[in-house]
Short mmCIF file of C-alpha atoms and ligand atoms in Angstrom, two decimals:
data_model
loop_
_atom_site.label_atom_id
_atom_site.label_comp_id
_atom_site.label_asym_id
_atom_site.label_seq_id
_atom_site.Cartn_x
_atom_site.Cartn_y
_atom_site.Cartn_z
CA MET A 1 -42.66 25.29 83.96
CA THR A 2 -39.38 27.08 83.56
CA ASP A 3 -36.83 26.53 80.86
CA THR A 4 -34.42 25.02 83.36
CA ALA A 5 -36.84 22.76 85.18
CA THR A 6 -34.68 19.70 84.81
CA ALA A 7 -31.31 20.87 83.63
CA PRO A 8 -28.56 21.40 86.15
CA LYS A 9 -28.28 25.06 87.10
CA GLY A 10 -25.40 26.79 85.41
CA PRO A 11 -24.65 29.29 82.71
CA ARG A 12 -27.14 29.58 79.89
CA ARG A 13 -26.07 27.62 76.85
CA SER A 14 -26.00 28.82 73.28
CA LEU A 15 -25.89 26.25 70.50
CA SER A 16 -25.85 26.32 66.74
CA GLY A 17 -24.78 24.32 63.73
CA ILE A 18 -23.74 25.08 60.18
CA LYS A 19 -23.89 22.60 57.32
CA SER A 20 -20.68 21.50 55.68
CA THR A 21 -21.88 22.07 52.16
CA GLY A 22 -19.77 24.64 50.38
CA THR A 23 -17.92 27.68 51.61
CA PRO A 24 -19.59 30.11 54.04
CA HIS A 25 -20.77 33.42 52.52
CA LEU A 26 -21.53 36.85 53.94
CA GLY A 27 -25.13 35.84 54.62
CA ASN A 28 -23.90 33.04 56.88
CA TYR A 29 -21.42 35.41 58.48
CA LEU A 30 -23.88 38.19 59.31
CA GLY A 31 -26.89 35.99 60.03
CA MET A 32 -25.30 33.29 62.12
CA ILE A 33 -21.50 33.15 62.52
CA ARG A 34 -20.93 36.61 63.94
CA PRO A 35 -23.92 36.67 66.32
CA ALA A 36 -23.15 33.13 67.48
CA ILE A 37 -19.55 34.04 68.29
CA ALA A 38 -20.69 37.16 70.17
CA LEU A 39 -22.73 34.93 72.47
CA GLN A 40 -19.57 33.21 73.75
CA ASP A 41 -19.10 36.24 76.05
CA THR A 42 -22.35 35.67 77.91
CA HIS A 43 -23.19 32.01 77.33
CA GLU A 44 -21.57 28.64 77.35
CA ALA A 45 -21.27 28.21 73.60
CA PHE A 46 -21.51 24.92 71.72
CA TYR A 47 -21.17 25.20 67.94
CA PHE A 48 -20.71 22.47 65.39
CA VAL A 49 -20.30 21.53 61.77
CA ALA A 50 -23.54 19.80 60.78
CA ASP A 51 -21.97 17.03 58.75
CA TYR A 52 -24.79 14.54 59.38
CA HIS A 53 -27.20 17.07 57.89
CA ALA A 54 -24.82 17.77 55.02
CA LEU A 55 -25.06 14.13 53.98
CA THR A 56 -28.58 14.74 52.70
CA THR A 57 -26.96 16.50 49.74
CA GLU A 58 -23.17 16.09 49.86
CA ARG A 59 -22.00 12.93 48.09
CA ASP A 60 -18.31 13.72 47.79
CA PRO A 61 -16.32 12.61 50.87
CA ALA A 62 -13.33 14.80 50.00
CA ALA A 63 -15.61 17.84 49.75
CA MET A 64 -17.22 16.89 53.08
CA ARG A 65 -13.81 16.79 54.77
CA ARG A 66 -12.65 20.02 53.16
CA ALA A 67 -15.81 21.93 54.06
CA THR A 68 -15.54 20.74 57.67
CA TYR A 69 -12.08 22.25 58.03
CA GLU A 70 -13.07 25.39 56.13
CA ILE A 71 -15.94 26.02 58.50
CA THR A 72 -13.82 25.31 61.55
CA ALA A 73 -11.12 27.71 60.32
CA THR A 74 -13.82 30.29 59.52
CA PHE A 75 -15.21 30.27 63.06
CA LEU A 76 -11.74 30.52 64.56
CA ALA A 77 -10.73 33.30 62.17
CA CYS A 78 -13.91 35.21 63.03
CA GLY A 79 -13.09 35.09 66.73
CA LEU A 80 -14.40 31.85 68.21
CA ASP A 81 -12.29 31.16 71.28
CA PRO A 82 -11.86 27.40 71.68
CA ALA A 83 -10.77 27.89 75.29
CA ARG A 84 -14.29 29.07 76.12
CA ALA A 85 -16.53 27.74 73.35
CA ALA A 86 -16.72 24.12 72.21
CA PHE A 87 -16.47 23.73 68.44
CA PHE A 88 -16.97 20.24 67.07
CA ARG A 89 -18.19 17.91 64.35
CA GLN A 90 -21.79 16.77 64.68
CA SER A 91 -20.80 13.22 63.71
CA ASP A 92 -18.25 13.06 66.54
CA VAL A 93 -21.21 13.00 68.93
CA PRO A 94 -23.18 10.00 67.61
CA GLU A 95 -25.47 10.21 70.67
CA VAL A 96 -27.54 12.74 68.69
CA THR A 97 -28.67 10.01 66.33
CA GLU A 98 -30.00 8.02 69.26
CA LEU A 99 -31.86 10.98 70.70
CA SER A 100 -33.17 11.63 67.21
CA TRP A 101 -34.91 8.24 67.38
CA LEU A 102 -36.48 8.99 70.73
CA LEU A 103 -37.82 12.24 69.30
CA SER A 104 -39.08 10.45 66.17
CA CYS A 105 -41.41 8.65 68.54
CA VAL A 106 -43.06 11.85 69.77
CA ILE A 107 -43.48 13.77 66.49
CA THR A 108 -46.01 12.98 63.80
CA MET A 109 -45.66 12.64 60.04
CA GLY A 110 -48.18 15.45 59.65
CA GLU A 111 -45.99 17.86 61.60
CA LEU A 112 -42.90 16.92 59.63
CA GLU A 113 -44.76 17.33 56.34
CA ARG A 114 -45.25 20.98 57.23
CA ALA A 115 -41.49 21.66 57.48
CA HIS A 116 -40.39 24.07 54.71
CA ALA A 117 -38.02 21.81 52.78
CA PHE A 118 -40.40 18.87 52.56
CA LYS A 119 -43.40 21.09 51.92
CA ALA A 120 -41.56 22.59 48.93
CA ARG A 121 -41.02 19.09 47.54
CA LYS A 122 -44.69 18.32 48.00
CA ALA A 123 -45.67 21.50 46.21
CA GLU A 124 -43.44 20.38 43.34
CA GLY A 125 -44.96 16.92 43.42
CA THR A 126 -41.53 15.31 44.00
CA GLU A 127 -41.94 14.23 47.62
CA GLY A 128 -41.78 10.58 46.63
CA THR A 129 -38.12 10.96 45.67
CA ALA A 130 -37.23 13.13 48.67
CA LEU A 131 -34.78 11.31 50.93
CA HIS A 132 -35.92 10.13 54.31
CA GLY A 133 -32.98 12.21 55.60
CA LEU A 134 -34.66 15.32 54.22
CA PHE A 135 -37.99 14.40 55.79
CA ALA A 136 -36.34 13.61 59.14
CA TYR A 137 -34.02 16.64 59.00
CA PRO A 138 -35.97 18.60 61.64
CA VAL A 139 -35.88 15.65 64.04
CA LEU A 140 -32.11 15.34 63.91
CA MET A 141 -31.84 19.09 64.26
CA ALA A 142 -34.09 18.96 67.33
CA ALA A 143 -31.83 16.28 68.80
CA ASP A 144 -28.79 18.52 68.13
CA ILE A 145 -30.37 21.31 70.09
CA ILE A 146 -31.98 19.35 72.89
CA ILE A 147 -29.02 17.09 73.67
CA TYR A 148 -26.97 20.00 75.02
CA ASP A 149 -29.69 21.51 77.25
CA SER A 150 -29.53 24.52 74.92
CA HIS A 151 -31.35 27.69 75.86
CA VAL A 152 -30.64 29.89 72.85
CA VAL A 153 -30.08 28.94 69.25
CA PRO A 154 -28.61 31.73 67.13
CA VAL A 155 -29.77 31.05 63.58
CA GLY A 156 -30.69 32.79 60.36
CA LYS A 157 -34.36 33.45 59.75
CA ASP A 158 -34.69 30.38 57.52
CA GLN A 159 -34.00 28.07 60.48
CA VAL A 160 -36.53 29.53 62.91
CA GLN A 161 -39.21 27.02 61.97
CA HIS A 162 -36.82 24.17 62.79
CA VAL A 163 -36.00 25.62 66.21
CA GLU A 164 -39.72 25.97 66.93
CA MET A 165 -40.22 22.34 65.97
CA ALA A 166 -37.38 21.39 68.33
CA ARG A 167 -39.11 23.25 71.13
CA ASP A 168 -42.36 21.44 70.34
CA MET A 169 -40.61 18.06 70.44
CA ALA A 170 -38.96 18.86 73.79
CA LYS A 171 -42.31 19.97 75.18
CA ARG A 172 -44.08 16.88 73.89
CA PHE A 173 -41.45 14.56 75.36
CA ASN A 174 -41.64 16.39 78.71
CA HIS A 175 -45.42 16.09 78.64
CA ILE A 176 -45.38 12.34 77.99
CA PHE A 177 -42.40 11.24 80.08
CA GLY A 178 -42.03 14.02 82.67
CA GLU A 179 -39.72 17.02 82.85
CA THR A 180 -36.59 16.06 80.94
CA PHE A 181 -35.49 18.69 78.45
CA VAL A 182 -34.77 22.40 78.40
CA LEU A 183 -37.07 24.28 76.01
CA PRO A 184 -34.86 26.07 73.46
CA GLU A 185 -35.52 29.40 71.79
CA ALA A 186 -34.28 30.82 68.49
CA ALA A 187 -32.25 34.04 68.58
CA VAL A 188 -32.58 35.85 65.25
CA GLN A 189 -30.79 39.06 64.38
CA GLU A 190 -33.74 41.32 63.65
CA GLN A 191 -31.60 43.86 61.81
CA VAL A 192 -30.03 41.11 59.70
CA MET A 193 -33.20 39.45 58.55
CA THR A 194 -32.38 38.96 54.89
CA ILE A 195 -29.01 39.66 53.38
CA PRO A 196 -29.26 40.28 49.64
CA GLY A 197 -27.05 38.35 47.25
CA ILE A 198 -25.42 39.92 44.20
CA ASP A 199 -28.69 39.53 42.23
CA GLY A 200 -30.82 41.08 44.99
CA ARG A 201 -32.51 37.85 46.01
CA LYS A 202 -31.74 36.43 49.46
CA MET A 203 -28.07 35.41 49.61
CA SER A 204 -28.15 31.63 49.32
CA LYS A 205 -25.94 28.78 48.23
CA SER A 206 -28.79 27.46 46.12
CA TYR A 207 -29.03 30.71 44.09
CA ASP A 208 -25.27 30.92 43.60
CA ASN A 209 -25.50 34.63 44.37
CA GLY A 210 -23.30 34.66 47.46
CA VAL A 211 -20.11 36.49 48.31
CA ASP A 212 -17.82 34.04 50.10
CA ILE A 213 -16.28 35.45 53.26
CA PHE A 214 -12.67 34.66 52.48
CA LEU A 215 -12.32 35.32 48.78
CA SER A 216 -8.93 36.76 47.91
CA LYS A 217 -8.86 40.54 47.62
CA LYS A 218 -8.89 40.26 43.83
CA LYS A 219 -11.78 37.79 43.66
CA LEU A 220 -13.74 39.78 46.22
CA LYS A 221 -13.45 42.86 44.04
CA GLN A 222 -14.55 40.92 40.97
CA ARG A 223 -17.54 39.53 42.81
CA ILE A 224 -18.63 42.93 44.14
CA MET A 225 -18.39 44.36 40.60
CA GLN A 226 -20.87 41.68 39.52
CA ILE A 227 -23.63 43.02 41.79
CA VAL A 228 -26.72 43.64 39.70
CA THR A 229 -27.87 47.26 39.47
CA ASP A 230 -30.31 49.03 37.17
CA SER A 231 -29.22 51.03 34.13
CA THR A 232 -29.69 54.57 35.45
CA PRO A 233 -26.90 56.63 33.84
CA LEU A 234 -24.06 57.96 35.97
CA GLU A 235 -25.26 61.60 35.93
CA ALA A 236 -28.83 60.82 37.00
CA PRO A 237 -30.02 60.75 40.62
CA LYS A 238 -30.56 57.23 41.96
CA ASP A 239 -32.70 55.65 44.62
CA PRO A 240 -30.53 54.26 47.43
CA ALA A 241 -33.48 52.41 48.95
CA THR A 242 -33.74 49.94 46.07
CA CYS A 243 -30.03 49.37 45.37
CA ASN A 244 -28.32 46.08 46.21
CA VAL A 245 -24.97 47.80 46.66
CA VAL A 246 -26.32 50.15 49.33
CA ALA A 247 -28.13 47.26 51.01
CA LEU A 248 -24.86 45.39 51.49
CA TYR A 249 -22.87 48.54 52.31
CA LYS A 250 -25.08 49.09 55.35
CA TYR A 251 -23.67 46.01 57.03
CA PHE A 252 -20.03 47.01 56.70
CA ALA A 253 -19.83 50.81 56.65
CA THR A 254 -20.33 53.33 59.45
CA PRO A 255 -23.69 55.18 59.60
CA GLU A 256 -21.89 58.32 58.38
CA GLN A 257 -20.45 56.49 55.38
CA VAL A 258 -23.90 55.09 54.54
CA ALA A 259 -25.48 58.55 54.82
CA ALA A 260 -22.80 59.96 52.51
CA MET A 261 -23.41 57.25 49.91
CA GLU A 262 -27.16 57.79 50.07
CA ALA A 263 -26.69 61.54 49.59
CA SER A 264 -24.45 60.93 46.55
CA TYR A 265 -27.11 58.65 45.06
CA ARG A 266 -29.78 61.32 45.40
CA GLU A 267 -27.58 64.05 43.98
CA GLY A 268 -26.55 62.17 40.86
CA GLY A 269 -23.14 62.26 39.22
CA TYR A 270 -22.25 59.22 41.29
CA GLY A 271 -22.23 55.91 39.43
CA TYR A 272 -22.82 52.37 40.58
CA GLY A 273 -19.15 51.68 39.86
CA HIS A 274 -18.20 54.25 42.53
CA ALA A 275 -20.59 52.68 44.99
CA LYS A 276 -19.28 49.19 44.32
CA LEU A 277 -15.74 50.35 44.86
CA ALA A 278 -16.71 51.92 48.20
CA LEU A 279 -18.45 48.69 49.18
CA PHE A 280 -15.43 46.64 48.20
CA GLU A 281 -13.15 48.84 50.29
CA ALA A 282 -15.36 48.68 53.36
CA LEU A 283 -15.68 44.92 53.01
CA ASP A 284 -12.01 44.37 52.46
CA ALA A 285 -11.09 46.50 55.49
CA HIS A 286 -13.46 44.39 57.59
CA LEU A 287 -12.46 41.02 56.22
CA ALA A 288 -8.72 41.31 55.54
CA PRO A 289 -7.47 40.61 59.09
CA MET A 290 -9.80 37.61 59.40
CA ARG A 291 -8.81 36.39 55.93
CA GLU A 292 -5.18 36.38 57.01
CA ARG A 293 -5.96 34.35 60.11
CA TYR A 294 -8.10 32.01 58.03
CA GLU A 295 -5.31 31.28 55.62
CA ALA A 296 -2.86 30.55 58.44
CA LEU A 297 -5.42 28.26 60.10
CA MET A 298 -6.12 26.35 56.88
CA ALA A 299 -2.41 25.67 56.52
CA ASP A 300 -2.47 23.49 59.66
CA VAL A 301 -5.23 20.90 59.41
CA ASP A 302 -3.87 18.91 62.38
CA ALA A 303 -4.37 21.91 64.63
CA LEU A 304 -7.95 22.28 63.32
CA GLU A 305 -8.55 18.61 64.01
CA ALA A 306 -7.25 19.05 67.57
CA VAL A 307 -9.77 21.86 68.13
CA LEU A 308 -12.57 19.64 66.82
CA GLN A 309 -11.54 16.73 69.04
CA ALA A 310 -11.30 18.85 72.18
CA GLY A 311 -14.71 20.34 71.36
CA ALA A 312 -16.23 16.92 70.79
CA ALA A 313 -14.91 15.59 74.11
CA LYS A 314 -16.56 18.48 75.94
CA ALA A 315 -19.81 18.30 73.96
CA ARG A 316 -20.03 14.56 74.37
CA ARG A 317 -19.94 14.75 78.17
CA THR A 318 -23.06 16.91 78.13
CA ALA A 319 -24.71 14.87 75.39
CA ARG A 320 -24.31 11.63 77.35
CA GLU A 321 -25.67 13.26 80.47
CA VAL A 322 -28.81 14.49 78.72
CA LEU A 323 -29.30 11.35 76.64
CA GLY A 324 -28.94 9.24 79.80
CA ARG A 325 -31.67 11.31 81.43
CA ALA A 326 -33.95 10.73 78.41
CA ARG A 327 -33.16 6.99 78.25
CA GLU A 328 -34.11 6.60 81.89
CA ARG A 329 -37.38 8.46 81.36
CA VAL A 330 -38.54 6.09 78.63
CA GLY A 331 -37.49 2.98 80.58
CA TYR A 332 -34.02 2.11 79.30
CA PRO A 333 -30.91 1.84 81.45
CA ARG A 334 -29.14 5.20 81.71
CA HIS A 335 -26.04 4.03 79.87
CA ALA A 336 -26.27 1.38 77.21
CA PHE A 337 -22.58 0.91 76.72
CA PRO A 338 -19.33 2.25 78.10
CA VAL A 339 -17.38 4.79 76.13
CA PRO A 340 -13.61 4.50 75.95
CA GLY A 341 -11.97 6.72 78.51
CA GLU A 342 -15.13 7.27 80.55
N1 LIG B 1 -30.12 23.25 59.55
C1 LIG B 1 -29.08 24.19 59.82
C2 LIG B 1 -28.73 24.91 58.48
O1 LIG B 1 -29.01 24.41 57.44
C3 LIG B 1 -27.86 23.55 60.38
C4 LIG B 1 -28.14 22.91 61.70
C5 LIG B 1 -28.13 21.58 61.96
C6 LIG B 1 -28.44 23.57 62.93
N2 LIG B 1 -28.40 21.35 63.28
C7 LIG B 1 -28.60 22.54 63.89
C8 LIG B 1 -28.60 24.90 63.29
C9 LIG B 1 -28.92 22.84 65.23
C10 LIG B 1 -28.92 25.19 64.62
C11 LIG B 1 -29.09 24.17 65.57
O2 LIG B 1 -28.14 25.97 58.53
#
């Protein structure tokens, strides 16, 4: 069986989603946003704001709306080209919720109980108060992926399990009902496995240790100065291998700059303050042009909405095609209802 057994032949498709909870940080940027955007050169790219998924935690509608536009502006500022790549809101393609149900009927409770987020709740003994939306999260995510005949899914390491579950659901459905879905594969940046936050733990919204991508220059500097280091005095030699500042510097400086910083660490007479300043400068040089574009984009929400609507129209055509194929396989009519403008 090949990955394209049933899908129409065409360019390979890359798909990913990012939750609209809070502002994207450098971990999101390096782990997912930048690699996903790079794939628009070689793949047909479909990327979306996962606002259905966000509803498992986000209870403030104004924050939901704001985060949706922030993420859209972030992708555009970082180089997403809406003429080539579709960028849309998950909830503008409600067909995914229907496919999610079909997939619910091929995956077991036992498999879903092994998904990281639910398993963590079980370990805590709080699974009884976990939302059904949390339990079913991997099913909706599988529907997101499968409904666009996606081949590659650029994601951070923490999402790999979910992509594997999506592949299993596609396989299971194909096995029961006949070849229907493309089998997707995760694409993880091996060299960007875990981006440290300012406290050295994995950069994560839940640890509040992130550096947001588009902080103002002043706030960015303040945040970088907060990076936790040990208390080795300025004069003493330091170990670059265990320093959070060096770890982040590696992603934004040239190899020569990194080598120079490492040499200064080993020599001594070079303080963490110097290193933080160098990191701030490298970061600011990288981010400033994008930050400017971001601010201009955020000033025109109607234009952002137009990008989302155009993306949704394109995504929805594919979604209806694939969902229709799945509906037919299980014994429903291909189209249940007409869609305006179709
Ligand atoms: N679960 C992903 C996250 O938390 C977001 C997401 C939703 C996603 N649907 C997806 C990612 C489909 C890739 C593909 O980051």
